[in-house]
XYZ file of C-alpha atoms in Angstrom:
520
model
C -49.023 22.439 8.453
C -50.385 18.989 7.674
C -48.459 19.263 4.151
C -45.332 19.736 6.157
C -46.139 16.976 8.585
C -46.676 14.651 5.564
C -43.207 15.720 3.493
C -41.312 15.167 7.233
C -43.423 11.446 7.223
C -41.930 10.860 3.850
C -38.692 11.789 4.542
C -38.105 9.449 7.626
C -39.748 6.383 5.028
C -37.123 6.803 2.666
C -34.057 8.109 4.576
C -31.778 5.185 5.422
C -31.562 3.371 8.970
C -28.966 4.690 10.452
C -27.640 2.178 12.952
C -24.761 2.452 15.321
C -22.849 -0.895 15.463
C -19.593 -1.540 17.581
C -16.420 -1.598 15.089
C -12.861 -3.190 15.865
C -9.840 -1.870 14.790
C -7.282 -3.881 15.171
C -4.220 -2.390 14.276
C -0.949 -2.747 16.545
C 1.243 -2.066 14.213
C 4.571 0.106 14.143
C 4.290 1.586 10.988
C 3.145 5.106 11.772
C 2.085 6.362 8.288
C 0.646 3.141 7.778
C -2.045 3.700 10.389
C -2.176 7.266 10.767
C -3.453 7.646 6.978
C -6.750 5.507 7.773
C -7.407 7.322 11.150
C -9.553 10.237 9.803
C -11.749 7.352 8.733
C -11.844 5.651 12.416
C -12.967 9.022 13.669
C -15.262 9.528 10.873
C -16.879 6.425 12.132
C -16.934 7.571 16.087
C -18.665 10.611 14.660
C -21.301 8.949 12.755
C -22.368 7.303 15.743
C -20.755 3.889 15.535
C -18.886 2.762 18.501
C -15.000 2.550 17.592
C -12.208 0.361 19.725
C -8.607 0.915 18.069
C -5.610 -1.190 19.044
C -3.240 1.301 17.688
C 0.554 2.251 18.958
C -0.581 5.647 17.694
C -2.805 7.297 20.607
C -5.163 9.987 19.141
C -6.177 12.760 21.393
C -9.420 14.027 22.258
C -11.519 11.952 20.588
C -15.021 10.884 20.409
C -16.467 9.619 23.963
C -17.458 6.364 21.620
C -13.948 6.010 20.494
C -11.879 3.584 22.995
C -8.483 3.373 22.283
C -6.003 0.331 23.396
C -2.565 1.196 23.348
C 0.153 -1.223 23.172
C 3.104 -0.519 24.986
C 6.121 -2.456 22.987
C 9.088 -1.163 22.073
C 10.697 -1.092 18.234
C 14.644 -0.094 17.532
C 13.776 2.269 15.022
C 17.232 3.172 14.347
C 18.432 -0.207 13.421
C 15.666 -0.686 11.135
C 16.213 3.005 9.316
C 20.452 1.679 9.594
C 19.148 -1.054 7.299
C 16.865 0.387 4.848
C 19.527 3.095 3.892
C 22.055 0.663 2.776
C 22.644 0.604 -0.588
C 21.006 -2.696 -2.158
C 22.974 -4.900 -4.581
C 20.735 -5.105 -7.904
C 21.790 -8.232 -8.173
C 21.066 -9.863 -4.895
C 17.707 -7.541 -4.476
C 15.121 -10.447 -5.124
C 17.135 -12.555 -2.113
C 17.120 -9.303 0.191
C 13.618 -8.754 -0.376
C 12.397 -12.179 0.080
C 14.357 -11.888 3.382
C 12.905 -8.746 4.585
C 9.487 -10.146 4.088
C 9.951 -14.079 5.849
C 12.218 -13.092 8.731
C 12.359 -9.423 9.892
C 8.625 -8.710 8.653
C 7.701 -11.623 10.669
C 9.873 -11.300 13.475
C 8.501 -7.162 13.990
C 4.758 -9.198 13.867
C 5.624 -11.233 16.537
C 6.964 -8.024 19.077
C 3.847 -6.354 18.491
C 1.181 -9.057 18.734
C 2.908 -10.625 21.854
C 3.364 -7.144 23.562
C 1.254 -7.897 26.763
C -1.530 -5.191 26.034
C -2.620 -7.118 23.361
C -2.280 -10.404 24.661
C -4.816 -9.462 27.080
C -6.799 -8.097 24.777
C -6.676 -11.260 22.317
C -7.547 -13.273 25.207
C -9.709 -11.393 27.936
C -11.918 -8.637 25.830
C -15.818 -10.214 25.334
C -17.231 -7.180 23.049
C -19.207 -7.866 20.570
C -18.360 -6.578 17.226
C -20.219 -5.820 14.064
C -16.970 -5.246 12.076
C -13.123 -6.162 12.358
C -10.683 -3.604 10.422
C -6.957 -5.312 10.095
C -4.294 -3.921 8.270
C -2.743 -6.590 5.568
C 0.512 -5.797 5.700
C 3.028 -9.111 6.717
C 0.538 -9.584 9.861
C -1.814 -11.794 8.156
C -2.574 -13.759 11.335
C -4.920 -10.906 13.231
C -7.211 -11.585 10.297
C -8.282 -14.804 12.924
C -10.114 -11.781 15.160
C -12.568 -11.852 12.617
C -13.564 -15.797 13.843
C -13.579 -14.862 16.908
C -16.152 -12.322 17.041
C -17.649 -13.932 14.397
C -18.456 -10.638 12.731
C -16.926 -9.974 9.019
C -13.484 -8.079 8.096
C -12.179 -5.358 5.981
C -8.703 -5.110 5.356
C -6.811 -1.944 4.830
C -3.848 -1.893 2.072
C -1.196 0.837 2.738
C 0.778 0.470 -0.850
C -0.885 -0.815 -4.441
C -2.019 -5.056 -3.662
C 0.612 -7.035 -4.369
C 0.388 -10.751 -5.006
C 0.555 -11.924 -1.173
C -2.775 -9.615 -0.907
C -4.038 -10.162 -4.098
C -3.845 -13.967 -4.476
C -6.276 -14.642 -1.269
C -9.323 -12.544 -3.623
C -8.152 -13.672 -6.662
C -6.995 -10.009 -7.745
C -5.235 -9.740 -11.300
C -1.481 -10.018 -10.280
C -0.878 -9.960 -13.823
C 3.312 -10.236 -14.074
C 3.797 -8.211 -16.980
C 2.777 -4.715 -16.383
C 0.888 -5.191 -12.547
C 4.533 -4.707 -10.555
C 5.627 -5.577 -7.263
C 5.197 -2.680 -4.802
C 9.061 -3.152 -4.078
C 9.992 -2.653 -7.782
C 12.202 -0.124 -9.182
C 10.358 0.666 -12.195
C 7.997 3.184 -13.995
C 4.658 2.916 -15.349
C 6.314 0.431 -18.330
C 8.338 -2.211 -17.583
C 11.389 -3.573 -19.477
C 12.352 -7.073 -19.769
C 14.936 -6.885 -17.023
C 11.787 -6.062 -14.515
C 9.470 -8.200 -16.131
C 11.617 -11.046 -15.124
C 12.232 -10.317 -11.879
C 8.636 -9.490 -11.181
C 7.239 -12.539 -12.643
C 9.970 -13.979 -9.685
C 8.306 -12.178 -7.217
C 4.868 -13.303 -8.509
C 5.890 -16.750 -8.836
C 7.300 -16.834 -5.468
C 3.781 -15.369 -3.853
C 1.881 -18.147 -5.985
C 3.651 -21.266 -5.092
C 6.534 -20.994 -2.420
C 4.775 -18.745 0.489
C 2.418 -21.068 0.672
C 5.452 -23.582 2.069
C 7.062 -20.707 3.700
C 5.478 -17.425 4.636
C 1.836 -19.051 5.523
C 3.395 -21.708 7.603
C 4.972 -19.253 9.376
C 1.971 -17.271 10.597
C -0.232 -20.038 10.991
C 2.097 -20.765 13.779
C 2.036 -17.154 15.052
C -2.186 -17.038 15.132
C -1.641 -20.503 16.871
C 0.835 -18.972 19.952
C -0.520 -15.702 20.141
C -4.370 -15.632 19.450
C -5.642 -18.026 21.677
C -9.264 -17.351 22.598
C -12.548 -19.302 23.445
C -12.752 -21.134 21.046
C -9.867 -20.592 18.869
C -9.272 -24.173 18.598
C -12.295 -24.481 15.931
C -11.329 -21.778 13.493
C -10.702 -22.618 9.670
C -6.767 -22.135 8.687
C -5.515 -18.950 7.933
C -5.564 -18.897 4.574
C -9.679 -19.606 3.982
C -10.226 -16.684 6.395
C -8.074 -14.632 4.110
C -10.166 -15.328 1.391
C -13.094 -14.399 3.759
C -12.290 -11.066 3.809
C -15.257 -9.431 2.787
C -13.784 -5.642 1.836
C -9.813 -4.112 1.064
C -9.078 -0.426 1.051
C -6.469 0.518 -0.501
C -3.989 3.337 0.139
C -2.934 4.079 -3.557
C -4.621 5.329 -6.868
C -4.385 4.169 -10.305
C -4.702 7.519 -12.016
C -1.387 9.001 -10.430
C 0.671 5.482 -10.567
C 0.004 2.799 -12.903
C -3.493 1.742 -14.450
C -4.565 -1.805 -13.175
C -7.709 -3.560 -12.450
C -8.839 -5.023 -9.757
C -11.800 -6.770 -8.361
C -15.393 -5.248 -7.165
C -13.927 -5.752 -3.214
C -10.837 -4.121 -3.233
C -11.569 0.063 -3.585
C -9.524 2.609 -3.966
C -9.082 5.406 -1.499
C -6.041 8.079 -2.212
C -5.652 11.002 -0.139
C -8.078 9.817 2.854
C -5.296 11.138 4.986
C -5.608 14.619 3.109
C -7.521 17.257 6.033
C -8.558 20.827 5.419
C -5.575 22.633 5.884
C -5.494 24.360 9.597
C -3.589 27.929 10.356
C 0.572 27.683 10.222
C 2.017 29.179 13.599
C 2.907 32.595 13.510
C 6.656 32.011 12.753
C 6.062 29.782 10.199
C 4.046 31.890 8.574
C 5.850 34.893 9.005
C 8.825 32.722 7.421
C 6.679 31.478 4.459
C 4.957 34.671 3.729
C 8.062 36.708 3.403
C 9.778 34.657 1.087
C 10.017 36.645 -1.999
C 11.593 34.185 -3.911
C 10.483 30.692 -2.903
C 10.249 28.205 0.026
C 12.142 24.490 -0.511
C 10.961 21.819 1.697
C 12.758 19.028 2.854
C 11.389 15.939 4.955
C 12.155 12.334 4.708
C 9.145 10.885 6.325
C 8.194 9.459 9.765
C 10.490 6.800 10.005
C 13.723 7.813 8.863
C 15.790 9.838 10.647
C 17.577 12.489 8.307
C 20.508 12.426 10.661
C 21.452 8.861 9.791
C 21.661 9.928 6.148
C 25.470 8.944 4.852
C 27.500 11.749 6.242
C 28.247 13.213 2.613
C 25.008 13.209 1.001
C 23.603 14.906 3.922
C 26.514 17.435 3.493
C 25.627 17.772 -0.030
C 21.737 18.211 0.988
C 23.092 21.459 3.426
C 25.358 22.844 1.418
C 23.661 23.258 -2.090
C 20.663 24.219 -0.340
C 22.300 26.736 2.224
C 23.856 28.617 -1.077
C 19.730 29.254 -2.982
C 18.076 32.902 -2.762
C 15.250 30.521 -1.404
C 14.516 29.996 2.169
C 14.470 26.626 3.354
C 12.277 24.361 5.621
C 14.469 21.239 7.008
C 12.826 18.605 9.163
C 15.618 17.703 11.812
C 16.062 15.325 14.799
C 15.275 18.748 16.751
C 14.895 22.525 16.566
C 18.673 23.613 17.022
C 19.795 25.437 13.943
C 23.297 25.689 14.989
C 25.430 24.355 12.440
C 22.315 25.214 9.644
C 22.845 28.068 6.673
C 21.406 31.640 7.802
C 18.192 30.565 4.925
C 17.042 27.504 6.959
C 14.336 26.849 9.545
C 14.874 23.662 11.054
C 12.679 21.487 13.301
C 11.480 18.542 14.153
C 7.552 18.519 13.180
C 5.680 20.768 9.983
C 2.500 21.112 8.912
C 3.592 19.208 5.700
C -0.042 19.570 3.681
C -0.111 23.465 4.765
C 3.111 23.923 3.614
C 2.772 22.389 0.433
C -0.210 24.136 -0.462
C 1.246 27.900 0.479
C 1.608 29.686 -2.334
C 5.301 29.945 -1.885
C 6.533 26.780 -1.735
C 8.219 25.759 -4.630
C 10.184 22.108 -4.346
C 9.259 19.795 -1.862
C 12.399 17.444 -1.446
C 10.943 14.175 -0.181
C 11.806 10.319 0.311
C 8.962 9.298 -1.914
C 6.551 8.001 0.498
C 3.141 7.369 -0.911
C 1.447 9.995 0.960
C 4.264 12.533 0.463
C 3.465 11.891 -3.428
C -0.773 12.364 -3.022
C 0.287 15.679 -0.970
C 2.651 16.951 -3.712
C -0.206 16.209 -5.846
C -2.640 17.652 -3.954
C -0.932 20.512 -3.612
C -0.077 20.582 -7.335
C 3.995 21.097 -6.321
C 7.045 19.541 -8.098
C 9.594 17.430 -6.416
C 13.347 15.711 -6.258
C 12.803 12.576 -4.754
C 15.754 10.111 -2.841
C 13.767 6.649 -2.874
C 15.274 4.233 0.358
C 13.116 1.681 0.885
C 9.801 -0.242 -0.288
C 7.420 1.467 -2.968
C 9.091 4.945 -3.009
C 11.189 4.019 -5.705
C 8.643 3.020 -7.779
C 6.672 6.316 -6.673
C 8.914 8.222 -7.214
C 9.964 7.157 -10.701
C 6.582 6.894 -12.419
C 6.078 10.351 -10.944
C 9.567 11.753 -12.944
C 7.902 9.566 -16.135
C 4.666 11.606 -15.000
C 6.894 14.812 -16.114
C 6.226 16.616 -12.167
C 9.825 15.521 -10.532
C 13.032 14.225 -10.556
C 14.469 11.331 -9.117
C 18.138 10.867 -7.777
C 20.012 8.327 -5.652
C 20.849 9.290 -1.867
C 24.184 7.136 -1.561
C 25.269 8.537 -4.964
C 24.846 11.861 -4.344
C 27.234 15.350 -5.184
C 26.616 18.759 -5.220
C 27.200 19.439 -9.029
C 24.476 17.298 -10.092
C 21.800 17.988 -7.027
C 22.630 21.855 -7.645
C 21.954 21.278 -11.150
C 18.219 19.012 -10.359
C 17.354 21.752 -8.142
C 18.043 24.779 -10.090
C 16.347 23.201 -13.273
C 12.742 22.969 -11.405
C 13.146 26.389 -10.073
C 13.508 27.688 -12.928
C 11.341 25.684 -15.480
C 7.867 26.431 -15.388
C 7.041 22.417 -17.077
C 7.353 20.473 -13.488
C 5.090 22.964 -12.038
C 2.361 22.901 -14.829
C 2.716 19.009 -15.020
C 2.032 19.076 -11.236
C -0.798 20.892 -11.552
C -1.897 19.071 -14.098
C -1.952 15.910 -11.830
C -3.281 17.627 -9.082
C -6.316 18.554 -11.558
C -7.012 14.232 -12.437
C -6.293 13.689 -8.629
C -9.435 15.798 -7.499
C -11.384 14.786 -10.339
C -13.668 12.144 -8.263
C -17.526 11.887 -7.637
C -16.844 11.203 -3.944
C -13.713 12.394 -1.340
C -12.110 9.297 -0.087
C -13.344 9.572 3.058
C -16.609 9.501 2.247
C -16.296 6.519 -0.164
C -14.527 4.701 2.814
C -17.498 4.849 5.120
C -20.004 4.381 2.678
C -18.086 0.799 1.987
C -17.347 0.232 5.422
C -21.325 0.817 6.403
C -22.301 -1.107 3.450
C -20.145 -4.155 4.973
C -22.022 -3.892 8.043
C -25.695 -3.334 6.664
C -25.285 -6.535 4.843
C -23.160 -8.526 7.519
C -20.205 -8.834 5.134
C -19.623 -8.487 1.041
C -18.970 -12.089 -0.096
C -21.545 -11.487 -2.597
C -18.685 -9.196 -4.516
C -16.340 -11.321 -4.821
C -15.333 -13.243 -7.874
C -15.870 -17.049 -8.260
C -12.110 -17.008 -9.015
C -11.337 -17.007 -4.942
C -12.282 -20.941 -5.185
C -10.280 -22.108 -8.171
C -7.457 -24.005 -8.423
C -4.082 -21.944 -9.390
C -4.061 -24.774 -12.493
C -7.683 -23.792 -13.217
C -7.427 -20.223 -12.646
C -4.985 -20.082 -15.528
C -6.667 -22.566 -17.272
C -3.766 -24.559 -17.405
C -6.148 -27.508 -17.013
C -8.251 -26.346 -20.332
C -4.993 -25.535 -22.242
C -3.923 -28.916 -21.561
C -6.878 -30.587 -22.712
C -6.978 -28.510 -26.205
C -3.231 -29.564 -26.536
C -4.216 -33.361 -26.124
C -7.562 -33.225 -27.644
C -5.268 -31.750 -30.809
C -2.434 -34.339 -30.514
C -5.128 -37.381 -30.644
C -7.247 -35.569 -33.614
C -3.371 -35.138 -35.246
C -2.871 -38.618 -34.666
C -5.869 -40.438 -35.652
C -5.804 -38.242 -38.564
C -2.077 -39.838 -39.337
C -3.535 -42.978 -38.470
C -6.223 -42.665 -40.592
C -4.066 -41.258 -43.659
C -1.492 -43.911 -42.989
C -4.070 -46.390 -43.549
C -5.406 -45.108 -46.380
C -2.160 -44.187 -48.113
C -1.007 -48.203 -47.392
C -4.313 -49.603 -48.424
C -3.747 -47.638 -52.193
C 0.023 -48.764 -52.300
C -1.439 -52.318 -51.952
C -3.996 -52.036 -54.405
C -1.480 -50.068 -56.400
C 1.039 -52.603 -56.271
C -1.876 -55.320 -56.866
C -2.745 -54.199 -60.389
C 0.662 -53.418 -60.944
C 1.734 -57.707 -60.378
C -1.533 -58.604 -62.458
């Protein structure tokens, strides 16, 4: 017994403190994946004891009694934005598009949300006090100022791969030749075409936002988070390189190999749950398909009835004529108008329906987390890429040798009959999936668990500025050593030159001596 008592006495010495500190996450918002994919790791937190406050759009139910949600209550015309992303872009006027997606409409959708009167009052009124700020850096760089006001530090969450907007503020390689733009259509290579438009993009993060785009949102932290003592904080931009942790929403072993520095970590798939029991129908439907199950679903965003006219035609048709049954998310649950081999609604169980054994094509818009499921659940695709990184998804996942990718506004039934018949019927996209699957559970931690662990690690040592790199503080001239280059050019010219000097004066002091004891 008093062995026992002493192993238990040891135990507590070198178990770790656990202790339960009051977290903000401030995340308001519209993007539903966007937030949605990091809440298994808000919960995690409630359930580890910590004491959780979300300012989310996205209301979770029945959670934790130490998990306080805020809800804000503004209003976003979803359909105008999906009527805009499913244009057709001009290659040739992309980089202008993009650059005005990110300064006006990215900053104008900001504004709605952070002036919505729920948070207003929250910015202004709420006197917790927090051990830990979660934003979301995503075109709302201003609610990184929450962090000054609770004085507590901040961990940012990244929903795509960092691009140079995120990266610059932590001095993250951003470099243009192979580490793309998350808006780039291109594969894990880049040809010289890309190369030159993302060094655009990357030039335009390095040295015009900070005219434009920063201006911009200094001036929306300055309106809209006004608080007791707000008129003290540091500018925007030196609390962005604050930032003492990012979490990132991407992995380099399914997309493109990059580096990046000892605060920004990787976790894919945190969104990925146990898989729970189908309804009855649903299964019923799945299990009896002797042949196959094809599922189609374009995300939480866009709405699959605003697809041009013909392509969704094109989408019904070839699939309403396969021996497979067929899962189509819909605006609703009416399968009136729908081939006999359809089930149509408005909601699946996407992860337990990818991982059924008889589901055999998943046809998807090439979201990020739509690609880690596919993965997951080792399953080929034929992706239709609309907006933001699912082209580039989507297309180093074809190079990847799982899936095919095909163009939504170009769309006819010869050649999508064709796509969708050749992975049905060759077994390579399903062993290349697996094979991918296989690397993307190959880790010595789920990402869950790596999440906390940083996030706790943040608040046991009252923020991580002791990981990042001494490159945050440089110069962009010093950071690429322009400044040293410049010196070894002009150190060079002057030794070139007083060596010509000094052979010039040589050479004319032997032409006069030369010419000398030539006259005597």
């Amino acid at each position: 017994m008093k062995f026992i008592s002493i192993l238990v006495l040891i135990s507590f010495h070198f178990t770790s403190e656990i202790k339960s500190s009051n977290i903000l996450v401030f995340v308001p918002s519209p993007w539903k994946s966007h937030i949605v994919s990091f809440q298994p790791l808000f919960l995690e937190l409630a359930h580890r004891g910590h004491n959780v406050t979300v300012v989310s759009k996205f209301f979770v139910k029945n959670p934790p009694v130490n998990y306080t949600q805020i809800v804000p209550k503004y209003e976003l015309d979803f359909e105008s934005v999906t009527d805009i992303v499913l244009q057709e872009s001009n290659k040739y006027l992309f980089f202008f598009e993009e650059l005005y997606m990110r300064n006006l409409i990215g900053i104008n959708i900001t504004e709605t949300y952070v002036s919505s009167p729920e948070v207003q009052k929250f910015i202004k009124e709420d006197q917790t006090k927090f051990d830990l700020v979660i934003i979301e850096s995503f075109f709302q760089d201003c609610t990184v100022a929450l962090g000054h006001k609770y004085g507590a530090p901040v961990i940012s969450i990244i929903p795509v791969a960092p691009w140079v907007t995120v990266s610059r503020h932590a001095a993250n390689p951003s470099d243009f030749s192979y580490i793309k733009d998350f808006k780039l259509n291109a594969g894990i290579s880049i040809d010289f075409q890309y190369r030159l438009l993302n060094t655009l993009f990357g030039l335009y993060g390095l040295f015009i936002e900070p005219i434009t785009y920063i201006p911009l949102f200094e001036k929306l932290m300055d309106t809209y988070f006004q608080y007791p003592g707000y008129e003290t904080r540091p500018m925007m931009t030196e609390m962005l390189e604050n930032i003492s942790l990012s979490l990132i929403d991407s992995d380099i072993a399914i997309l493109s190999p990059r580096p990046y520095v000892p605060n920004f970590i990787e976790i894919p798939g945190i969104h990925i749950k146990p898989v729970k029991k189908l309804s009855k129908t649903l299964q019923n439907f799945m299990d009896t398909a002797n042949t196959g199950v094809v599922y189609i679903s374009f995300g939480t965003i866009l709405n699959m009835a605003r697809l041009p006219k013909h392509s969704l035609k094109v989408l019904v048709n070839v699939l309403g004529r396969l021996e497979q049954k067929v899962l189509f998310k819909w605006t609703n649950n009416d399968t009136q108008g729908f081939p006999d081999n359809f089930y149509v609604d408005s909601w699946f169980p996407q992860l337990e329906i990818l991982r059924h054994p008889n589901c055999k094509l998943f046809i998807t818009h090439g979201g990020i987390h739509g690609i880690m499921e596919t993965i997951d659940a080792g399953i080929p695709f034929i992706g239709f890429p609309v907006f933001g990184d699912q082209f580039q998804n989507l297309l180093i996942s074809q190079e990847n040798g799982f899936g095919i990718m095909s163009n939504i506004h170009t769309l006819n039934e010869e050649t999508f009959e064709r796509d969708v018949k050749l992975i049905l019927t060759e077994t390579r996209f399903t062993e290349n999936a697996k094979k991918m699957s296989a690397i993307f559970h190959d880790r010595p931690m789920s990402a869950l668990d790596t999440a906390v662990y940083w996030v706790e690690y943040v608040i046991r040592h009252k923020g991580a500025h002791h990981l990042r790199t001494a490159a945050v503080k440089l110069k962009w001239y010093q950071y690429l050593l322009i400044d040293v280059i410049l010196f070894i050019i002009t150190t060079l010219l002057l030794i070139i030159y007083i060596c010509y000097f000094i052979t010039k004066c040589i050479m004319r002091s032997i032409l006069k001596l030369f010419i000398k004891q030539k006259t005597d």
